[in-house]
Coordinates of C-alpha atoms (C1' of nucleotides) in Angstrom, one line a residue:
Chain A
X1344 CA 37.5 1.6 8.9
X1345 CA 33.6 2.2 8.9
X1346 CA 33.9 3.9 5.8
X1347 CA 32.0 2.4 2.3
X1348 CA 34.0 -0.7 1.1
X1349 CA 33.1 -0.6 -2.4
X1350 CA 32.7 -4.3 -2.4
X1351 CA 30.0 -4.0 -5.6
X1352 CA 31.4 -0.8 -8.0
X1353 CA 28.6 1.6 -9.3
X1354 CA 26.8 4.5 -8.8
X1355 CA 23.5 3.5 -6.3
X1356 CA 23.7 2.7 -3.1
X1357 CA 25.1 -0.5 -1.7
X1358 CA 22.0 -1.9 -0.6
X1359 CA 19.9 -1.0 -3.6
X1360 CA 22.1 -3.1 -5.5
X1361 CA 22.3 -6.0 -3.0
X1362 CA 18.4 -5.6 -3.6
X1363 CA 18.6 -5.8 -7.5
X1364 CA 20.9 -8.8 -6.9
X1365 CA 18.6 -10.8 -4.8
X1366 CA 15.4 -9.7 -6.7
X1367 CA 17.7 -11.0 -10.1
X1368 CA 17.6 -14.2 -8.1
X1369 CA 14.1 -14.5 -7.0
X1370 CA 12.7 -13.9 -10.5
X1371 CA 15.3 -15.9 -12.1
X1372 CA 13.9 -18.7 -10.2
X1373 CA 17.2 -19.6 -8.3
X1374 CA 14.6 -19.0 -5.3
X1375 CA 11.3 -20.1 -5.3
X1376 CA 8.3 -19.1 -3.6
X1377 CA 8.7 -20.8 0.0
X1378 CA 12.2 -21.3 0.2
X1379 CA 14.7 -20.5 3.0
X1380 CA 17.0 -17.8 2.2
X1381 CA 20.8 -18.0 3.3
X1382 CA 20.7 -16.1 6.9
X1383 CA 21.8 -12.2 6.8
X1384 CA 25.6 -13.2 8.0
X1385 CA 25.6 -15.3 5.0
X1386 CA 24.7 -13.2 2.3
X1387 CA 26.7 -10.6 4.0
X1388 CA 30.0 -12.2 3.7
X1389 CA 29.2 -13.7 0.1
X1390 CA 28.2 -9.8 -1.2
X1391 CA 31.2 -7.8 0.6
X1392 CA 29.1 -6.2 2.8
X1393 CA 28.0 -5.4 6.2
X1394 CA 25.1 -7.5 7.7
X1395 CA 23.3 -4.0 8.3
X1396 CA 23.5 -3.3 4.4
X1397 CA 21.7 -7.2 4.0
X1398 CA 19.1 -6.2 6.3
X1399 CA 18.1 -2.8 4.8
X1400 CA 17.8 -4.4 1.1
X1401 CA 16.0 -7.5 2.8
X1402 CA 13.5 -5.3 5.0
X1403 CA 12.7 -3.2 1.8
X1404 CA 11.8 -6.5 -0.1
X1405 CA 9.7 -7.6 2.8
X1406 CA 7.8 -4.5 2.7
X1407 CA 7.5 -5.1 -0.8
X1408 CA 5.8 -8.8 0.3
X1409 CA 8.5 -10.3 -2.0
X1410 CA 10.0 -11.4 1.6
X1411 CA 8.6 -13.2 4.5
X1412 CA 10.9 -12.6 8.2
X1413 CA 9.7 -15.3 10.4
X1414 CA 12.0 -14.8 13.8
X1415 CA 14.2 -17.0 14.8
X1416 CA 13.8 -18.8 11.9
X1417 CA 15.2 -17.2 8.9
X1418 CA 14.0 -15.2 5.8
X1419 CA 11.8 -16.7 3.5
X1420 CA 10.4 -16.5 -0.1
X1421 CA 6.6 -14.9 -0.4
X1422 CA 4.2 -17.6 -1.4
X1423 CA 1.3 -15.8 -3.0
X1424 CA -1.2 -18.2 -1.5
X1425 CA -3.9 -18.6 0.4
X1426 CA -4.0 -15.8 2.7
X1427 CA -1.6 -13.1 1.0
X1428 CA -3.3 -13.8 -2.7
X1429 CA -6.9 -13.5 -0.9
X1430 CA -6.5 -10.5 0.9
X1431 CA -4.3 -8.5 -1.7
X1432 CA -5.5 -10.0 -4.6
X1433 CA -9.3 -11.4 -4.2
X1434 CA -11.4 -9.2 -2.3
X1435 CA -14.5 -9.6 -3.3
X1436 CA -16.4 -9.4 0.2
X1437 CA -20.3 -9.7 2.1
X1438 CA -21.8 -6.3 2.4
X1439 CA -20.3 -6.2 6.0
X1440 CA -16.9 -6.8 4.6
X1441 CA -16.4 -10.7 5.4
X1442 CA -13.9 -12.3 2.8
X1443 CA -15.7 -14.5 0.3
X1444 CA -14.2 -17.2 -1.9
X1445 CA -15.5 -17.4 -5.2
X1446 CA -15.7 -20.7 -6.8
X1447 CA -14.6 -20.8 -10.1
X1448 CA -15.7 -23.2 -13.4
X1449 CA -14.2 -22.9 -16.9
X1450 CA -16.5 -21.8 -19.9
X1451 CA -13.5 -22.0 -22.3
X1452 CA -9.9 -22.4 -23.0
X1453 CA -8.6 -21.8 -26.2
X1454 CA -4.8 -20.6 -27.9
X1455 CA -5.1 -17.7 -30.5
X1456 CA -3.4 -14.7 -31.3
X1457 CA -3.3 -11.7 -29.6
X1458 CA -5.3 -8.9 -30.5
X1459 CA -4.5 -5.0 -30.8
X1460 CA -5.9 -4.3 -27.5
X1461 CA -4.5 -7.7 -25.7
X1462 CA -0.8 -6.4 -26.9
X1463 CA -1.4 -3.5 -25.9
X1464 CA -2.1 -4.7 -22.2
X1465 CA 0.2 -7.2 -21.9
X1466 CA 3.1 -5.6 -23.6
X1467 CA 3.7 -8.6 -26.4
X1468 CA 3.7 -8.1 -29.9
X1469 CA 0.8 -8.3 -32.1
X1470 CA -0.1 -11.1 -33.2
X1471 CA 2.2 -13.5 -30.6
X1472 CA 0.4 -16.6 -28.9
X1473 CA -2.4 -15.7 -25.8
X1474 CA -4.1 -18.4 -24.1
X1475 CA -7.6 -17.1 -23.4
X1476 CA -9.8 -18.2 -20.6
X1477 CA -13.5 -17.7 -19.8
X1478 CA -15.2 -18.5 -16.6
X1479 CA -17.7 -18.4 -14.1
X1480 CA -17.0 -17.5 -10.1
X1481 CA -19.4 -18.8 -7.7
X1482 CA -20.2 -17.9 -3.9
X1483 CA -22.6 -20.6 -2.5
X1484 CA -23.4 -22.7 -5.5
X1485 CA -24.9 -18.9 -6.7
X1486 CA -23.1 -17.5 -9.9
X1487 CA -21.6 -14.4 -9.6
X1488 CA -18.6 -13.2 -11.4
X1489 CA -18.4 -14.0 -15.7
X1490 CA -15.0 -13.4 -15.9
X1491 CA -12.4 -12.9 -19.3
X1492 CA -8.6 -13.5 -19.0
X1493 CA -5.4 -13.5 -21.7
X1494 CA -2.2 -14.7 -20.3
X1495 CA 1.0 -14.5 -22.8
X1496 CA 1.6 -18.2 -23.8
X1497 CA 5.2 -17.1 -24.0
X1498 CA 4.7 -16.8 -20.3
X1499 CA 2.5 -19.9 -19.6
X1500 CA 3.7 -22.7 -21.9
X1501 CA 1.2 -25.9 -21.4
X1502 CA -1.2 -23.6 -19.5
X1503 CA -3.7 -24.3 -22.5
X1504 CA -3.0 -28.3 -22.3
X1505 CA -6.1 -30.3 -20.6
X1506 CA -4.2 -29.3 -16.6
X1507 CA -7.0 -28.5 -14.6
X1508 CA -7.2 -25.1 -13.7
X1509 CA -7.0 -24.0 -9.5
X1510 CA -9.3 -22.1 -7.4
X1511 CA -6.8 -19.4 -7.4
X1512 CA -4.7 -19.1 -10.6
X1513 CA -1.7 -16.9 -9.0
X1514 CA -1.2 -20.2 -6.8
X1515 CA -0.8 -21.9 -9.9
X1516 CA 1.8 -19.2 -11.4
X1517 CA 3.8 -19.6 -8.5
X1518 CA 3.9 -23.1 -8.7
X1519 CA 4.1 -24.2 -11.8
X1520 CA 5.9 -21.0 -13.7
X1521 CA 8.2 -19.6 -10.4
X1522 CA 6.0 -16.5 -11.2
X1523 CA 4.9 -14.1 -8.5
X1524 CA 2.4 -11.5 -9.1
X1525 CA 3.3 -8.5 -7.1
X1526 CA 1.3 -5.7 -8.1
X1527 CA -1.9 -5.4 -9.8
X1528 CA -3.2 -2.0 -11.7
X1529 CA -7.5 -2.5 -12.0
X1530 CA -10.1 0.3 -13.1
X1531 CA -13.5 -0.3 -12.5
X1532 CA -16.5 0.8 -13.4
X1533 CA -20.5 0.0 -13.8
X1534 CA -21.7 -1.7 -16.9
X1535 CA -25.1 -3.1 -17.7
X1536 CA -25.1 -6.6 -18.3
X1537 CA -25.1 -7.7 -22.2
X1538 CA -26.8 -10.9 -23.2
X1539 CA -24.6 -13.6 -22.8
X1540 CA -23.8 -12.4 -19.5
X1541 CA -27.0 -12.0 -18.0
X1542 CA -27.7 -16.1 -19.3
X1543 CA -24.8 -16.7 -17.2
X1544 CA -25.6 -14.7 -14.1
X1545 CA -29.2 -15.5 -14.0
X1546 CA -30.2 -12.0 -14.3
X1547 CA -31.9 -10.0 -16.7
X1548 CA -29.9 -7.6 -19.5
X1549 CA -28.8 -4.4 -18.1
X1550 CA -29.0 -5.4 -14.9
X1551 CA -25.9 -3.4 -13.1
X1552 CA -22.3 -5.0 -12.8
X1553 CA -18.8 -3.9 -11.2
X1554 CA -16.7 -4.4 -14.1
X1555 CA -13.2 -4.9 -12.8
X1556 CA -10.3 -4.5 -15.7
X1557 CA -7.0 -5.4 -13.7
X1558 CA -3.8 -5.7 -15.5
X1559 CA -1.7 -8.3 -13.3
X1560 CA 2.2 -7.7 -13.0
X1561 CA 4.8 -10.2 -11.8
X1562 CA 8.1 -9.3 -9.7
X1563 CA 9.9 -7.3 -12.7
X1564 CA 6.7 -5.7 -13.8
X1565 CA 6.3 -7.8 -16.7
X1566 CA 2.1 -7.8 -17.7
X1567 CA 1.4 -11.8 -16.9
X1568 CA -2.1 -11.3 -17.3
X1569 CA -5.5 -9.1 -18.2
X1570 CA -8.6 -9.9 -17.0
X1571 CA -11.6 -8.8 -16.9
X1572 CA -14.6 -9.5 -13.9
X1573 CA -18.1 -9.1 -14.4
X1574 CA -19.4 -9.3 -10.8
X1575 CA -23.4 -9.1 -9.5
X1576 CA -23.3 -7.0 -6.7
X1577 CA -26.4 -7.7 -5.2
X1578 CA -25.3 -9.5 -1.6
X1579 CA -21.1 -8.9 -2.0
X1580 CA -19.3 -6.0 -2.7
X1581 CA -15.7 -5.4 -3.6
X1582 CA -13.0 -4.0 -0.9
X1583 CA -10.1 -1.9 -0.9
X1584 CA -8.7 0.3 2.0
X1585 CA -6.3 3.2 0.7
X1586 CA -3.3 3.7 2.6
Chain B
X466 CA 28.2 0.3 25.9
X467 CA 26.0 -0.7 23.2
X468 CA 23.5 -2.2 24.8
X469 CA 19.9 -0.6 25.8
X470 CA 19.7 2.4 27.7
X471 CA 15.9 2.4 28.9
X472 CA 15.2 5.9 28.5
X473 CA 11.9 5.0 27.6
X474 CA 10.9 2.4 30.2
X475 CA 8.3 -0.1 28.1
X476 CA 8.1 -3.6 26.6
X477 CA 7.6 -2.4 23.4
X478 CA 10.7 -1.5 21.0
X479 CA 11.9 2.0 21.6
X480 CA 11.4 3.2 17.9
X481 CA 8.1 2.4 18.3
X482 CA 7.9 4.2 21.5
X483 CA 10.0 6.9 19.7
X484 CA 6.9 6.5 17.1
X485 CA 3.7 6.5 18.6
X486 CA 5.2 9.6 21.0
X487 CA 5.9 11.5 17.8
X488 CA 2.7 10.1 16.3
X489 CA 0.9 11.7 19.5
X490 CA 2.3 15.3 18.6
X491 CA 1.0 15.1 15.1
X492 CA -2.6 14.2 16.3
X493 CA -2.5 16.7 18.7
X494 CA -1.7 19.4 16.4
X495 CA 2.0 20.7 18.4
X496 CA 3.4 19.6 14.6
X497 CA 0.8 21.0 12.1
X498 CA 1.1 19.6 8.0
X499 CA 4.1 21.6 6.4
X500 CA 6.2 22.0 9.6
X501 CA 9.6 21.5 9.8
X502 CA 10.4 18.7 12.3
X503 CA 13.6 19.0 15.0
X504 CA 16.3 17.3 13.2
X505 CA 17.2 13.5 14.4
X506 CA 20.1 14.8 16.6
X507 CA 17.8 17.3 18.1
X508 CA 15.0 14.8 19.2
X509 CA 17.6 11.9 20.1
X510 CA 19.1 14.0 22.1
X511 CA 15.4 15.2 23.9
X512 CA 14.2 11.8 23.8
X513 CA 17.4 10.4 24.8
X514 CA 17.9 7.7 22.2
X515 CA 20.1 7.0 19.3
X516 CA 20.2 8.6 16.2
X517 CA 19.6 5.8 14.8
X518 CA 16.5 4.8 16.7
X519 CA 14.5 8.1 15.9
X520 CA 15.5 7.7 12.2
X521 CA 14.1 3.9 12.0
X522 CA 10.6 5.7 13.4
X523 CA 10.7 8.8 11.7
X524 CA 11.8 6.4 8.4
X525 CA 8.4 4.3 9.1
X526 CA 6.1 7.1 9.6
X527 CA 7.7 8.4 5.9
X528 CA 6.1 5.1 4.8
X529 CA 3.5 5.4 5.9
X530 CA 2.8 8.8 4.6
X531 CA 3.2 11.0 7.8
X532 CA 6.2 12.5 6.7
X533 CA 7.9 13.8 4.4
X534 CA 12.0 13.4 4.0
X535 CA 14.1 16.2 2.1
X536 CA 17.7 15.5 1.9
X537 CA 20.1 18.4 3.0
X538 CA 16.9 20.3 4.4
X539 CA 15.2 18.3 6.9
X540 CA 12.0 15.9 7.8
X541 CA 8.6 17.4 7.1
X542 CA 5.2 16.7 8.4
X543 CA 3.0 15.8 5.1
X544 CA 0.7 18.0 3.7
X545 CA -2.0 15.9 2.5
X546 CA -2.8 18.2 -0.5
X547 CA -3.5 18.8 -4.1
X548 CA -0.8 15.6 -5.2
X549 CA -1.4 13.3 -2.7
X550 CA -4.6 13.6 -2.1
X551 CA -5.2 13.5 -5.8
X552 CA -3.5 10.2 -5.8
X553 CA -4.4 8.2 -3.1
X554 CA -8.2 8.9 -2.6
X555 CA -9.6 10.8 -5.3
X556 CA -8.7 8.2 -8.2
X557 CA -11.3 8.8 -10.9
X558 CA -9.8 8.7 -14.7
X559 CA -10.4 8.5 -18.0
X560 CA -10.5 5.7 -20.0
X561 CA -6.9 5.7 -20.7
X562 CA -6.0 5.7 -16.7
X563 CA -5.1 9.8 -16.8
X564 CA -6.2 11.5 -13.6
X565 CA -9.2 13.4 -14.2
X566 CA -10.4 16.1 -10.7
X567 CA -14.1 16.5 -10.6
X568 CA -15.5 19.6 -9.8
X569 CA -17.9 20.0 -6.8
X570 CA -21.0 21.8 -6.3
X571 CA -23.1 21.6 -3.4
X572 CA -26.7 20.7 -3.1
X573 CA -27.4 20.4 0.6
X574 CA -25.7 20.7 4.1
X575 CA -27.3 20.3 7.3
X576 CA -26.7 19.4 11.0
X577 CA -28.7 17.1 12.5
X578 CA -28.4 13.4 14.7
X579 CA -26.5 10.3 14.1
X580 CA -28.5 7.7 12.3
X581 CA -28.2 4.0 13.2
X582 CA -25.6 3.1 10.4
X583 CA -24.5 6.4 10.2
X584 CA -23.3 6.0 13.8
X585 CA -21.8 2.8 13.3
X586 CA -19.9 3.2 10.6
X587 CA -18.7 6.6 12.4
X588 CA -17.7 4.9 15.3
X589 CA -20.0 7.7 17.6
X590 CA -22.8 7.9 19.8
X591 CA -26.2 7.2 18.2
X592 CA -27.9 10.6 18.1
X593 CA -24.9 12.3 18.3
X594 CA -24.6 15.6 16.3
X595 CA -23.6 14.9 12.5
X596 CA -22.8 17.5 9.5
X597 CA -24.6 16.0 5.9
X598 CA -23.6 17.1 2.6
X599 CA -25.1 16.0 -0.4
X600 CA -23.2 17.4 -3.5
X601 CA -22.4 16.9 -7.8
X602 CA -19.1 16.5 -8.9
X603 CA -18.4 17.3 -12.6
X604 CA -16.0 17.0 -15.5
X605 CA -15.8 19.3 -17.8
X606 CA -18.7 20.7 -16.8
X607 CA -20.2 17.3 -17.4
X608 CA -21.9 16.1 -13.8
X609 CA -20.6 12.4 -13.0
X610 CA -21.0 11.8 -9.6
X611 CA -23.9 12.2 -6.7
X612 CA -22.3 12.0 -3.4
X613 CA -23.5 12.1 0.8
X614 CA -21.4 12.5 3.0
X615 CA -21.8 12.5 7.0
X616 CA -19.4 13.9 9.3
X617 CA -18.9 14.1 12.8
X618 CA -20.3 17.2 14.5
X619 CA -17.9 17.1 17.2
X620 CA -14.7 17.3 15.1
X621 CA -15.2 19.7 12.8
X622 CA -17.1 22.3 14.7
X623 CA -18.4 25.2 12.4
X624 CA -18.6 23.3 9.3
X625 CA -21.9 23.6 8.9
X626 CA -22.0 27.3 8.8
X627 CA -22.0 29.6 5.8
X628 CA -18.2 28.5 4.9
X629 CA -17.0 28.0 1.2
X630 CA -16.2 24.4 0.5
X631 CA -13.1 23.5 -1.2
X632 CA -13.3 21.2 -4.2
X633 CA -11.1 18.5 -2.0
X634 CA -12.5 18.3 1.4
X635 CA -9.8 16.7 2.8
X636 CA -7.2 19.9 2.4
X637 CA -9.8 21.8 4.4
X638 CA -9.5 19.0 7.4
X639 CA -5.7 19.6 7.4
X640 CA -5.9 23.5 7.1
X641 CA -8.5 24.3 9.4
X642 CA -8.9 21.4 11.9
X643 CA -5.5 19.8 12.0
X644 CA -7.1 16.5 11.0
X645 CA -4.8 14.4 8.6
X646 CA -6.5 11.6 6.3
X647 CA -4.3 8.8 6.1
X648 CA -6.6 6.0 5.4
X649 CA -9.9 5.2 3.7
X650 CA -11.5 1.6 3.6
X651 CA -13.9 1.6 0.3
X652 CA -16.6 -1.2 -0.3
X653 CA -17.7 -0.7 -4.4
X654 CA -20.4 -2.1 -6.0
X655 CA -22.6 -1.6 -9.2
X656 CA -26.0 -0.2 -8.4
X657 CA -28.9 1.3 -10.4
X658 CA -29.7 4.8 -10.7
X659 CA -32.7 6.0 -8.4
X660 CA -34.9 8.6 -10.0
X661 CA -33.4 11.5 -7.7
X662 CA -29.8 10.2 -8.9
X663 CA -31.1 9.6 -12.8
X664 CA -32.0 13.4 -12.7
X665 CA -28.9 14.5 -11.2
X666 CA -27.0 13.2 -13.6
X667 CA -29.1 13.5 -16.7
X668 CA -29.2 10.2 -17.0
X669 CA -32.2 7.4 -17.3
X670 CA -33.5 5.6 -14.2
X671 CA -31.9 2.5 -13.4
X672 CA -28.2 3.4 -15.8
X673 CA -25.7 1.3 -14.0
X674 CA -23.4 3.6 -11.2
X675 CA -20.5 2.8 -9.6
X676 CA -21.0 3.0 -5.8
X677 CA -18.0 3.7 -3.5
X678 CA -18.9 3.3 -0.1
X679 CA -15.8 5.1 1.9
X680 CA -14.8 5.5 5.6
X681 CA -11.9 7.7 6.2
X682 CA -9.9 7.5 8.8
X683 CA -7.5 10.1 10.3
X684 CA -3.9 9.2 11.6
X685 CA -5.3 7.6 15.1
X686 CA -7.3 5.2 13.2
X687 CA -11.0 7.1 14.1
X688 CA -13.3 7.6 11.3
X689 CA -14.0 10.9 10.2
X690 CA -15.7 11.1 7.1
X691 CA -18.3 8.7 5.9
X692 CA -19.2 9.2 2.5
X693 CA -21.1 6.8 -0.7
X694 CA -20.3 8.2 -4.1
X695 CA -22.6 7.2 -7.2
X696 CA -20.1 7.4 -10.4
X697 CA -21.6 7.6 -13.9
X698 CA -18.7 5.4 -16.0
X699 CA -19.7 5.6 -19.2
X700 CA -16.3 8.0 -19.8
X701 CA -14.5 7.6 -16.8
X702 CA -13.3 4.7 -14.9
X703 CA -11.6 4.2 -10.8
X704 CA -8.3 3.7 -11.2
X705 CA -6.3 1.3 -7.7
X706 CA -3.4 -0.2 -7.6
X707 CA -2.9 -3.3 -5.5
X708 CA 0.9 -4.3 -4.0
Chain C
dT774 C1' 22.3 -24.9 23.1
dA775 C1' 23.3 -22.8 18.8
dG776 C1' 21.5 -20.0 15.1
dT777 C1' 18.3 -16.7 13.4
dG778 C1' 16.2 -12.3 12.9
dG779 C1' 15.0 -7.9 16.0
dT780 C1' 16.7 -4.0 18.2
dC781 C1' 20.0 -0.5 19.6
dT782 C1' 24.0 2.1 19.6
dA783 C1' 28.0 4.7 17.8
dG784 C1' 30.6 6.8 14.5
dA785 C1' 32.1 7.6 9.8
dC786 C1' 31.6 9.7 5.2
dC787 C1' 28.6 11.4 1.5
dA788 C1' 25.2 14.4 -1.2
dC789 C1' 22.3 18.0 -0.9
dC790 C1' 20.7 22.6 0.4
dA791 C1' 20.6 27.2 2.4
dC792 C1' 23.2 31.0 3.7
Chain D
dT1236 C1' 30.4 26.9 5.3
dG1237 C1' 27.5 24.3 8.4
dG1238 C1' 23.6 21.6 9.0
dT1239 C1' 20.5 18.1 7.2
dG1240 C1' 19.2 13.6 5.8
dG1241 C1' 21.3 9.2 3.2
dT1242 C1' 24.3 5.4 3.5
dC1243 C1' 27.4 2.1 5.5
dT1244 C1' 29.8 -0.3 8.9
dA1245 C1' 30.6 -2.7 13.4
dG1246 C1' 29.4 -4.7 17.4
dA1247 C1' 26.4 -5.6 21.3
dC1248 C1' 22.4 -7.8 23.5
dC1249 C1' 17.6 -9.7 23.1
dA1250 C1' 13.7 -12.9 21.7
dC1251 C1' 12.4 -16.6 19.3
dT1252 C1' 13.0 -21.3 17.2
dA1253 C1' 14.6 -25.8 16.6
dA1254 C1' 17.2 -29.8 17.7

DNA sequence: TAGTGGTCTAGACCACCAC
DNA sequence: TGGTGGTCTAGACCACTAA
């Protein structure tokens, strides 16, 4: 009687594949960012399976910050806003570690194709559309951050039209494209500042800069966007903790 | 029948009990890194709980890198070396994101009192008695990085005498003092070389270095390492991934 | 008050591993 | 072969939330 019903055929185990199911679902946009998932008994009976097999594929996504569990409530859709997007995503930080929240102002918007490296990042072919952004982050009215990004315009249809452009684009990708950034690869490391940057900064050439190269990846780790941050140091700092 | 049986009398939930009880033998060192653990039966039965509640703590310390599962064999408690270690905190790369290990050669170690920040950031007693290390780290024989680090005097007694010290610190503080790294909070910025840095690293004065300012903190949350790194990137990059 | 997730238990079968 | 963790089920009670 307690044994495996094999409600859903195949090799993994049950709750794997109740987790491939619902993650087909959230990336397929038949849940959006916010919305109330049906409760645990629900999805139970609809799947063939036992409540306890829901909860274990439904805790693992929550782990994963794809879920949110608000007791008593019900389970809920991440929205990569505000809070989640600033601490996991934004961290640029005072030099005691206080969150900071960079303003940011367009330089340029343009559509082109991508180049070698571009592809490369982002896993498109050569050549296919890119919408390319360039822009300055601000903390108190002081420029900071000359930033670079390419987005695949596969991705981001009508990103390049004359839409203004939020504080926090992964707000925007949630939003507007049901896309959810869930992991993020960067490498940093210290450059001097060319020319154009330093205009930009108010600094002089060479001066130091943490160059962050992050590669961002949506829910099926898909590339949905490379950027590149050239941030002055001087009173902020970047944080990570290492777990 | 099902319901709660307080064994463990507490508001809290009884894995967690289960947890932070378990968590209090691998602190104080009755379970050292590469013991075998009791099986769940064995401590449900000792701690009088389920099998089922022991496995839902022993499952989060596995998370949370603590332990280590091995089906058919039995639970493990992690060894923080070579691999994981490697991985989680000493992330420098190449260019291409392959994991590079620096080599380490020491300059200077002394004993001597707490400054203010050093202190603070330790969590200890101004004046209290601190270990300092200032060392290179190389690749391919190439030096790369200039590093201090302070340590508390009162938890790794000895340090400071004549001992070798291992190319990754933090397998010494699992070997020989039971301490287990399981966290690090890093603040990075871009800074210019000093003169004493410049000629360390054969470079010019003022190159741009990647500074990682890192706390490390053992399993209980107390901070035992403080350390600030100066990278030369020119060939070499930090490699984090966000989630 | 009804419904949700949170916790706890109990017992079954499986896959893996060492002997 | 026996023991371990891995998975799955079933059912109970609790804490929280909303109406």
């Amino acid at each position: 009687m307690a044994s495996q019903a094999p409600a859903i055929p195949g090799f993994r185990p049950l709750y794997k594949q109740v987790k491939q199911l619902l993650l087909e679902r959230l990336i397929g946009g038949f849940w959006k960012p916010g919305d109330l998932l049906p409760s645990e008994f629900q999805l139970a009976a609809e799947l063939g399976v036992s409540q306890g097999t829901v909860r274990k594929a439904l805790d693992e996504m929550t782990a994963e910050n794809m879920l949110v569990r608000r007791q008593g409530r019900g389970t809920f859709v991440a929205e990569h806003d505000q809070e989640h997007a600033l601490f996991h995503f934004f961290k640029m930080t005072d030099r005691q570690g206080q969150p900071l929240v960079p303003e940011s102002r367009v330089l340029r918007r343009s559509l082109g194709t991508a180049r070698k490296e571009e592809a490369t990042r982002l896993q498109i072919e050569a050549e296919a559309a890119v919408i390319r952004i360039t822009r300055i982050r601000s903390i108190a009215g002081k420029p900071v951050i000359f930033e670079r990004l390419t987005l695949p315009h596969q991705i981001f249809p009508g990103l390049n039209d004359g839409r203004e452009l939020p504080n926090t684009l992964y707000t925007l990708f949630a939003r507007d494209y049901g896309i959810t950034v869930g992991k993020a690869v960067e490498k940093l490391r210290a450059v001097p500042a060319s020319a154009e940057v330093a205009r930009h900064l108010d600094l002089e050439r060479h001066h130091p800069l943490l160059e962050i190269d992050r590669v961002a990846l949506a829910l099926d780790g898909q590339p949905v966007e490379w950027r590149i941050s050239l941030c002055h140091t001087e009173d902020t700092a970047y944080s990570v903790t290492l777990a």
